[in-house]
CSV table of C-alpha atoms in Angstrom, one decimal:
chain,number,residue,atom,x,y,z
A,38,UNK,CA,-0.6,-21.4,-8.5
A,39,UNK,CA,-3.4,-18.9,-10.4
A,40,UNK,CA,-1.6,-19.5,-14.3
A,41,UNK,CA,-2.3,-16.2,-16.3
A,42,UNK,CA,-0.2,-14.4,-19.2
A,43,UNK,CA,0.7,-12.3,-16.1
A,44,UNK,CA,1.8,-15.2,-14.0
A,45,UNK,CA,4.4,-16.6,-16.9
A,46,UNK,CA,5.7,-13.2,-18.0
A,47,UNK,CA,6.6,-12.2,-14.2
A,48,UNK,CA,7.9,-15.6,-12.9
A,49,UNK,CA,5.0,-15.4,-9.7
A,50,UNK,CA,2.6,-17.6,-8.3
A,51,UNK,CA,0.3,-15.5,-7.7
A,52,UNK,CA,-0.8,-12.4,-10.1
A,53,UNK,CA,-1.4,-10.3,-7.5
A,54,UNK,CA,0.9,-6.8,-7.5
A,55,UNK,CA,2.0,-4.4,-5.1
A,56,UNK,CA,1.3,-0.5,-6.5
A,57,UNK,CA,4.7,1.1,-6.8
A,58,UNK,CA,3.5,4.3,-3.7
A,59,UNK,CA,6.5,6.9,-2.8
A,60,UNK,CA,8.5,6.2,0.0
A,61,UNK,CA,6.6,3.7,0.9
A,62,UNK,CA,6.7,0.6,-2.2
A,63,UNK,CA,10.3,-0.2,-0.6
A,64,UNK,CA,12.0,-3.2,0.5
A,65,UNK,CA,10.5,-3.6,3.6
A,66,UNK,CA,7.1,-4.4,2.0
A,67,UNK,CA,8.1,-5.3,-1.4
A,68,UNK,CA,9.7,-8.1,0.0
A,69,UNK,CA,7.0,-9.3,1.9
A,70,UNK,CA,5.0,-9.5,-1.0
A,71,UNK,CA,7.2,-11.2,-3.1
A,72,UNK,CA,8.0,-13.9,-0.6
A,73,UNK,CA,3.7,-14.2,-0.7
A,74,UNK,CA,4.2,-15.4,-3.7
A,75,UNK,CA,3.0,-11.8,-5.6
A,76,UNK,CA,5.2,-9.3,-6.9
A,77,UNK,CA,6.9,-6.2,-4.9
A,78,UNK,CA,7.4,-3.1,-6.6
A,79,UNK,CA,9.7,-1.0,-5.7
A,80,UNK,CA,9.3,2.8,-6.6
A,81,UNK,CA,11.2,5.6,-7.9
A,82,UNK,CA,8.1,8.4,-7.9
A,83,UNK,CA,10.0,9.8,-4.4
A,84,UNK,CA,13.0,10.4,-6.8
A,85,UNK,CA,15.4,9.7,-4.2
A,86,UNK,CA,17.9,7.4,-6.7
A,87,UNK,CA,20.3,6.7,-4.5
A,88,UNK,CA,18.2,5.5,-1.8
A,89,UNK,CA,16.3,3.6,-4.3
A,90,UNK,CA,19.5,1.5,-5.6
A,91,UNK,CA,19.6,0.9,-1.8
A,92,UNK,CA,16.2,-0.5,-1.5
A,93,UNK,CA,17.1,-2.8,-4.4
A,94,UNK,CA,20.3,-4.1,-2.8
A,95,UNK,CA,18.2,-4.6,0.4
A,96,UNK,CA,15.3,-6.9,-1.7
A,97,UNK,CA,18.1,-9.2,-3.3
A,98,UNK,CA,19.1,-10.0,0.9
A,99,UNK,CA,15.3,-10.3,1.7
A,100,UNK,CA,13.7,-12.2,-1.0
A,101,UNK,CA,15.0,-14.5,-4.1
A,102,UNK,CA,11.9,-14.1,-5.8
A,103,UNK,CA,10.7,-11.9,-8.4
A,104,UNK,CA,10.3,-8.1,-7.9
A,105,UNK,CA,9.9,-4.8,-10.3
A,106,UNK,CA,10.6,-1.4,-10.3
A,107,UNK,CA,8.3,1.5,-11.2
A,108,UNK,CA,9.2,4.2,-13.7
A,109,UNK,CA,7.4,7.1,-12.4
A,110,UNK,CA,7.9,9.6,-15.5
A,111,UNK,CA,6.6,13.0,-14.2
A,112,UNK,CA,8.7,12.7,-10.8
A,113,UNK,CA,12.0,11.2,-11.8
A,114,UNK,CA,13.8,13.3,-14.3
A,115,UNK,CA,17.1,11.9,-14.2
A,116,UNK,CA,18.0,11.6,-17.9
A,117,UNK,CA,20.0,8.2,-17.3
A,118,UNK,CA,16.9,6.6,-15.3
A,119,UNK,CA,16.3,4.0,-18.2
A,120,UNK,CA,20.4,3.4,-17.7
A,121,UNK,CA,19.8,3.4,-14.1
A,122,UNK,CA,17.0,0.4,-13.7
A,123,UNK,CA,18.7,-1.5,-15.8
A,124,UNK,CA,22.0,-1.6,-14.3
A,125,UNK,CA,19.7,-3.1,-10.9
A,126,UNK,CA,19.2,-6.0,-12.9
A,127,UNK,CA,15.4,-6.3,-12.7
A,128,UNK,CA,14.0,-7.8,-15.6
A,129,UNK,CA,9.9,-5.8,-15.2
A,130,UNK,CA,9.2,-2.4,-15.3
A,131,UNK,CA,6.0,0.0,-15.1
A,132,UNK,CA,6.2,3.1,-16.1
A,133,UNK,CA,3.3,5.8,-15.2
A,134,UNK,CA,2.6,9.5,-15.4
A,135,UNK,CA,3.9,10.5,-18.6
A,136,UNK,CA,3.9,9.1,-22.5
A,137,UNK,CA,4.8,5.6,-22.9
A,138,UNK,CA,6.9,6.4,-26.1
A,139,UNK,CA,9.4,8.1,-23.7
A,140,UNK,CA,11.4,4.9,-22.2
A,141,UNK,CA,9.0,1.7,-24.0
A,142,UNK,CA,11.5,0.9,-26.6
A,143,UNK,CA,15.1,1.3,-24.5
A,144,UNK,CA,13.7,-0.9,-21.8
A,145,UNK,CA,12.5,-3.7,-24.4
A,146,UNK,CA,15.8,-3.6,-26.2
A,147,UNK,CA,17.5,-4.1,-22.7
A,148,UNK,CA,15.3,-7.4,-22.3
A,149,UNK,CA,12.9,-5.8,-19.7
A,150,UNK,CA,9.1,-6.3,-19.8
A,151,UNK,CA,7.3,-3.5,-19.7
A,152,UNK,CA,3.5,-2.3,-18.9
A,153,UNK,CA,2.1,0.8,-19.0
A,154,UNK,CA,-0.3,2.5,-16.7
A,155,UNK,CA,-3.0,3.3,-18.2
A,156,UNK,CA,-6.7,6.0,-16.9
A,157,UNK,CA,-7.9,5.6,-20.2
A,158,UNK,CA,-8.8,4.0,-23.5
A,159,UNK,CA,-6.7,6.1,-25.7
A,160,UNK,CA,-3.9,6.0,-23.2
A,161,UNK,CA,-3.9,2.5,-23.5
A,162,UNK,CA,-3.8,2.1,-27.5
A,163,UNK,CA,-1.2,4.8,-27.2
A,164,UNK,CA,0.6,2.3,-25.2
A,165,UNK,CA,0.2,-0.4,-27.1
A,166,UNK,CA,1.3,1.5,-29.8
A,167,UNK,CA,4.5,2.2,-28.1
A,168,UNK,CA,4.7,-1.6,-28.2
A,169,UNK,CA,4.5,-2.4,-24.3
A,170,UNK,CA,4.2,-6.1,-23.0
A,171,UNK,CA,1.1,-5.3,-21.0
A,172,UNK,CA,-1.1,-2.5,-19.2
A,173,UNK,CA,-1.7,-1.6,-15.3
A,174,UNK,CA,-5.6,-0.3,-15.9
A,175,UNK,CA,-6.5,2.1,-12.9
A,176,UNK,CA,-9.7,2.9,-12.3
A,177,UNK,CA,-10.2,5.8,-10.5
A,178,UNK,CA,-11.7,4.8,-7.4
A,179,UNK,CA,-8.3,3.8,-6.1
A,180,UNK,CA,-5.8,6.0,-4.0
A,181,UNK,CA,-2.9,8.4,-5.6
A,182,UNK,CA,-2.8,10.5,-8.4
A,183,UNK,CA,-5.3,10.0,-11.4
A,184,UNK,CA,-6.8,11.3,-14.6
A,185,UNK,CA,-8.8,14.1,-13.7
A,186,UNK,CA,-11.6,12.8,-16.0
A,187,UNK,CA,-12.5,9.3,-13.9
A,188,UNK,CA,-13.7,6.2,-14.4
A,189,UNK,CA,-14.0,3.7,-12.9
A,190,UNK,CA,-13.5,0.3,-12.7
A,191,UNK,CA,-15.8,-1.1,-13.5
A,192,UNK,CA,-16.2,0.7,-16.8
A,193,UNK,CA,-13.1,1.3,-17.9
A,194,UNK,CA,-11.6,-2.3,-17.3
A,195,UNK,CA,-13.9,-4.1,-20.1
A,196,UNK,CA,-14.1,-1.1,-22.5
A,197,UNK,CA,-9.6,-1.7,-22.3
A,198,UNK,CA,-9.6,-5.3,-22.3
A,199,UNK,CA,-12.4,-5.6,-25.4
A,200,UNK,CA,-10.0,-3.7,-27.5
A,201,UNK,CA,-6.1,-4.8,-26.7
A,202,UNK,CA,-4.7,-8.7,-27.0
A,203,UNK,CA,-1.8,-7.7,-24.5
A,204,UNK,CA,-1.9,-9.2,-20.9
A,205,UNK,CA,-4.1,-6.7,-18.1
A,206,UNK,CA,-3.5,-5.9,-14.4
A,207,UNK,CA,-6.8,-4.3,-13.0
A,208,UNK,CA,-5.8,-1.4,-10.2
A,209,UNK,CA,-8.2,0.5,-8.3
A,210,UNK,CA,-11.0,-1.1,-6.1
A,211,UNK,CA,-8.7,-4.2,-6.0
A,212,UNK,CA,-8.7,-5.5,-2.3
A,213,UNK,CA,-9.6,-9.2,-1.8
A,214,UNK,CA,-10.6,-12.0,-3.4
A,215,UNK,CA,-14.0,-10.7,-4.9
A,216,UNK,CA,-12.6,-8.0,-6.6
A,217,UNK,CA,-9.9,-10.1,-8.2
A,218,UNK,CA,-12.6,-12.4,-9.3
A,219,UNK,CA,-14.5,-9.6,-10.7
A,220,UNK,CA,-12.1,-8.0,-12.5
A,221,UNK,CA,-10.7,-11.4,-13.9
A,222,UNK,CA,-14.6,-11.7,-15.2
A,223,UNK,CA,-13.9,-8.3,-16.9
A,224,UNK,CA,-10.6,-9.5,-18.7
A,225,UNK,CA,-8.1,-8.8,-16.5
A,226,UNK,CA,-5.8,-11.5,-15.7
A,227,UNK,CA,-3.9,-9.7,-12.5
A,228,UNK,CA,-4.8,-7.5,-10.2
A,229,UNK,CA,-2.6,-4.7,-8.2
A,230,UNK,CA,-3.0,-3.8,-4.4
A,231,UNK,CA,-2.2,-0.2,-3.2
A,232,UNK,CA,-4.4,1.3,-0.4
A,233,UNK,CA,-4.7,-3.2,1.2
A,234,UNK,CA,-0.6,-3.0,1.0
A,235,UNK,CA,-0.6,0.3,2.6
A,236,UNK,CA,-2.3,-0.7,5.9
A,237,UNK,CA,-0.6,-4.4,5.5
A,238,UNK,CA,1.9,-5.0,9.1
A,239,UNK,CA,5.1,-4.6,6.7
A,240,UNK,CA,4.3,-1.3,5.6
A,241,UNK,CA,6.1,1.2,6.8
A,242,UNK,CA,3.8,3.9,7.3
A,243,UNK,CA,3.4,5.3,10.6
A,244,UNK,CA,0.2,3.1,12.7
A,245,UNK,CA,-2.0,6.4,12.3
A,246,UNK,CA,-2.5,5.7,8.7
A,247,UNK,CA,-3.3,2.1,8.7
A,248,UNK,CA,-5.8,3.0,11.4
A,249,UNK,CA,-7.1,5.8,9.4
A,250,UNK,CA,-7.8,3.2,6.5
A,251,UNK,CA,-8.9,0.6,9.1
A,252,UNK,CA,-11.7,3.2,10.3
A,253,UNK,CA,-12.6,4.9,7.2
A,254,UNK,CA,-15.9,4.1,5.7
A,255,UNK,CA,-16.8,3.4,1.7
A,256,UNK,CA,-17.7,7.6,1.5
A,257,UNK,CA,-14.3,8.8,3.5
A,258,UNK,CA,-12.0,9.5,0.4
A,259,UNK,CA,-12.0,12.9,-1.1
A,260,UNK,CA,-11.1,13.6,-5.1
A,261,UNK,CA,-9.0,16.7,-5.1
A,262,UNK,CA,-7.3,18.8,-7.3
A,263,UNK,CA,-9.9,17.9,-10.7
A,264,UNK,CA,-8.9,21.2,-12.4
A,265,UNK,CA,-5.2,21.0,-11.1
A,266,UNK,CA,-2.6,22.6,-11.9
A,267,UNK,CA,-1.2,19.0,-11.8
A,268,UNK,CA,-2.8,15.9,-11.4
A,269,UNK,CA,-6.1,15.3,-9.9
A,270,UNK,CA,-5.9,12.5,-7.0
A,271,UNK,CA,-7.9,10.8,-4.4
A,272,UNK,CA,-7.3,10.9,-0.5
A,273,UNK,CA,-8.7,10.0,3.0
A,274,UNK,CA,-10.7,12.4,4.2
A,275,UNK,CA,-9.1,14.5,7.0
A,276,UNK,CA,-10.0,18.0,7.6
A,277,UNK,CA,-7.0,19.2,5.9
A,278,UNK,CA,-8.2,17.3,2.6
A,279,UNK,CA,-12.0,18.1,3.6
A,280,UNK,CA,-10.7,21.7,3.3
A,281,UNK,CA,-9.2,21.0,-0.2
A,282,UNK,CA,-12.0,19.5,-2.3
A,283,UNK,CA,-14.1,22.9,-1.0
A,284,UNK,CA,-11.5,25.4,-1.6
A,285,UNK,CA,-7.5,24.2,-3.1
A,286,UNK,CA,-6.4,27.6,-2.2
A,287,UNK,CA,-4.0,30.2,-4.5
A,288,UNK,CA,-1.5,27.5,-4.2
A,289,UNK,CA,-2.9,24.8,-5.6
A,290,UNK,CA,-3.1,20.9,-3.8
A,291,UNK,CA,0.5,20.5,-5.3
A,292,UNK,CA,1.5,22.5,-2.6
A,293,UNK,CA,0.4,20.3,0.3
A,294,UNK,CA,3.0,17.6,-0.5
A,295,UNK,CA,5.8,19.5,1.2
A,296,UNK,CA,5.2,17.7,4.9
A,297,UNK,CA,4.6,14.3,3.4
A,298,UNK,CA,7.4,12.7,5.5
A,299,UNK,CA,6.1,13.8,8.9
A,300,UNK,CA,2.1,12.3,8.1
A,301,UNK,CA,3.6,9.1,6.5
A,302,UNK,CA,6.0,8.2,9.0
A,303,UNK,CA,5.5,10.6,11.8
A,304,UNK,CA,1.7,10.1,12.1
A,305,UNK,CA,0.5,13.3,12.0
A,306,UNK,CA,-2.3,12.9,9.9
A,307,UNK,CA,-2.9,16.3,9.2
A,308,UNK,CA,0.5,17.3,8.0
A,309,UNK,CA,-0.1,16.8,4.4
A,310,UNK,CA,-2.1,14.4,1.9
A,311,UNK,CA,-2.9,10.7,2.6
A,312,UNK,CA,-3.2,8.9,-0.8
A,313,UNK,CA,-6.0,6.2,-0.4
A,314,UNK,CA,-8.6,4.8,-2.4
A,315,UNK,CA,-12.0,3.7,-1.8
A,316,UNK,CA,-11.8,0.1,-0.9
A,317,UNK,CA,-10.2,2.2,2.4
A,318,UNK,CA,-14.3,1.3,3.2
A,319,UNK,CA,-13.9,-2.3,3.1
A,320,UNK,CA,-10.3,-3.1,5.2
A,321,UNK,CA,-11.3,-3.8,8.4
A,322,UNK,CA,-7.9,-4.5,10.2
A,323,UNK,CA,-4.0,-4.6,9.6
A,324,UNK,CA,-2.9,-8.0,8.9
A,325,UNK,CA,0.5,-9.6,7.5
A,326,UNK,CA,1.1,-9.2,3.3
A,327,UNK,CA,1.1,-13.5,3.5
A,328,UNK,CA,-2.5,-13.6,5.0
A,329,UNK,CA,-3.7,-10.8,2.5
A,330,UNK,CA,-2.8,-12.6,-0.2
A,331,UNK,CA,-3.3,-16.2,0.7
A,332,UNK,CA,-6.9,-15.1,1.8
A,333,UNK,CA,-7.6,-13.2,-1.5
A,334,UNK,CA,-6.1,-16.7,-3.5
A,335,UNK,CA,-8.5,-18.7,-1.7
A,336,UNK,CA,-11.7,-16.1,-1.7
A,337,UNK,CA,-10.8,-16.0,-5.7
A,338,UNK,CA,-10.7,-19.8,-6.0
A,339,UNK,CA,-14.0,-20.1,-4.3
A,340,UNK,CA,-15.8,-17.9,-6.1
A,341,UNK,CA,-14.7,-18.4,-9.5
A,342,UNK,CA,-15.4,-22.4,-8.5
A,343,UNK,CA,-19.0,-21.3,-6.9
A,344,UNK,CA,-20.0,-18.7,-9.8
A,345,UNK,CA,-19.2,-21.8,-12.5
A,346,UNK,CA,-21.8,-24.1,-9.9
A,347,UNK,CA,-24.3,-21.8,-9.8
A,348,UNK,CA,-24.4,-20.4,-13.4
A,349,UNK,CA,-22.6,-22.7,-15.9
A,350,UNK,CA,-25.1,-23.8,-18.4
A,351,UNK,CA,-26.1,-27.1,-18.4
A,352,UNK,CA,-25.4,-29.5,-21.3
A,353,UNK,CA,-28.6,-31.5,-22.5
């Protein structure tokens, strides 16, 4: 067990996260992760609710461990969503795309822990403000929708964690072992997986796209849609998205989303939008969610234990 604030709070071994994607952070998957020993997320950005509840009833067969459920603000406008997650009985929440104000306090006085994510410094003290539990920081070099004004990592992870006390989960570049180790060395003390969970074996996205990821290099992701309307966000590179970062067209990137069932699940990989991040550049195959994250565990342990041999200082 890797013991963090994260790690007590959540009730995981491991504080490793699955990203809450549409359609495709369901039970299938989520499950798989939380049996790893992380936690499964289960998402509400595809606002089908109904389908959702489903998913949740399905996790309670597949798993008796821990799990969440993603509050994706701009997508899901149900007025009773707050009403809605709490009635599934889950006990964490993150909420994204929209102010943390909106549903922070009705979730804490339900008993839910709540983080915020976060593209930003002041997003993040706006958050904490709103008195969350903890923050998802997402630098921008991972897949989905994103701040059209990036940063990554690398930056925006220390320049966060040097100015909050609450508990952080690093996304975007996280993908193994190293990177957890590298964002624990910038103050995180969890880290969450989207494009690795994506091309995992119990995703349920069509084999196309977890061979798309599998062959992409570090350079094949593509930031569209910087000057909107709506929110900027980073792909694979296809020709369809080539197409996009030149010229969005009169009806904006927004409007590519209509097809997203028949490129997630049918394979077609031109059909609409492929979120992915970078680290798309570093999977090199599909493997089980258990192996991902027992091999990221044990790359993390060894390097945290072989960064304190080679550089802790030495006591005269």
């Amino acid at each position: 067990m890797i013991k963090t604030r994260i790690t007590e709070l959540l009730g995981v071994q491991y504080p490793i996260i699955q990203a809450p994607m549409g359609w495709i952070a369901r039970s299938q998957l989520a499950s798989a992760v939380s049996n790893a020993g992380g936690l499964g997320i289960i998402e509400t950005s595809s606002g089908e609710l109904d389908a959702v509840r489903e998913e949740i009833r399905k996790m309670r067969q597949l798993t008796d461990k821990p799990f969440g459920v993603n509050i994706a603000q701009a997508y899901v406008r149900d007025a009773d969503i707050v009403s809605f997650v709490v009635d599934q009985g889950v006990k964490f929440v993150t909420t994204s795309a929209g102010d943390p104000n909106r549903y922070c306090s009705q979730l804490k006085e339900a008993g839910l822990t709540v983080f915020h994510v976060v593209p930003s410094l002041a997003a993040a003290l706006k958050a904490i403000d709103a008195g969350v539990d903890g923050l998802v920081v997402e630098g921008a070099e991972g897949g989905g929708f994103k701040n059209s004004r990036d940063v990554s990592s690398m930056v925006l992870l220390p320049l966060v964690c040097s100015k909050v006390g609450v508990p952080v989960i690093a996304a975007g570049g996280m993908v193994d072992g190293r990177t957890m180790a590298a964002a624990f060395a910038l103050g995180a003390e969890g880290v969450q997986m989207g494009t690795r969970m994506v091309s995992a074996a119990e995703s349920p996205v069509h084999q196309n796209w977890k061979d798309a990821i599998v062959a992409a290099k570090e350079t094949d992701t593509v930031f569209l849609n910087r000057f909107g309307p709506g929110a900027a966000l980073r792909a694979l590179r296809t020709e369809r998205t080539s197409r996009l970062e030149r010229d969005p067209g009169e009806a904006g990137v927004m409007s590519e989303f209509k097809n997203t069932q028949a490129l997630y699940f049918g394979g077609d990989m031109e059909a609409s939008i492929a979120l992915s991040g970078q680290v798309a550049g570093r999977i090199d195959s599909v493997k089980p969610v258990a192996q991902v994250i027992q091999e990221t565990v044990a790359e993390f342990e060894a390097i945290m234990a072989e960064m304190a041999g080679k550089y802790a200082p030495v006591v005269a």
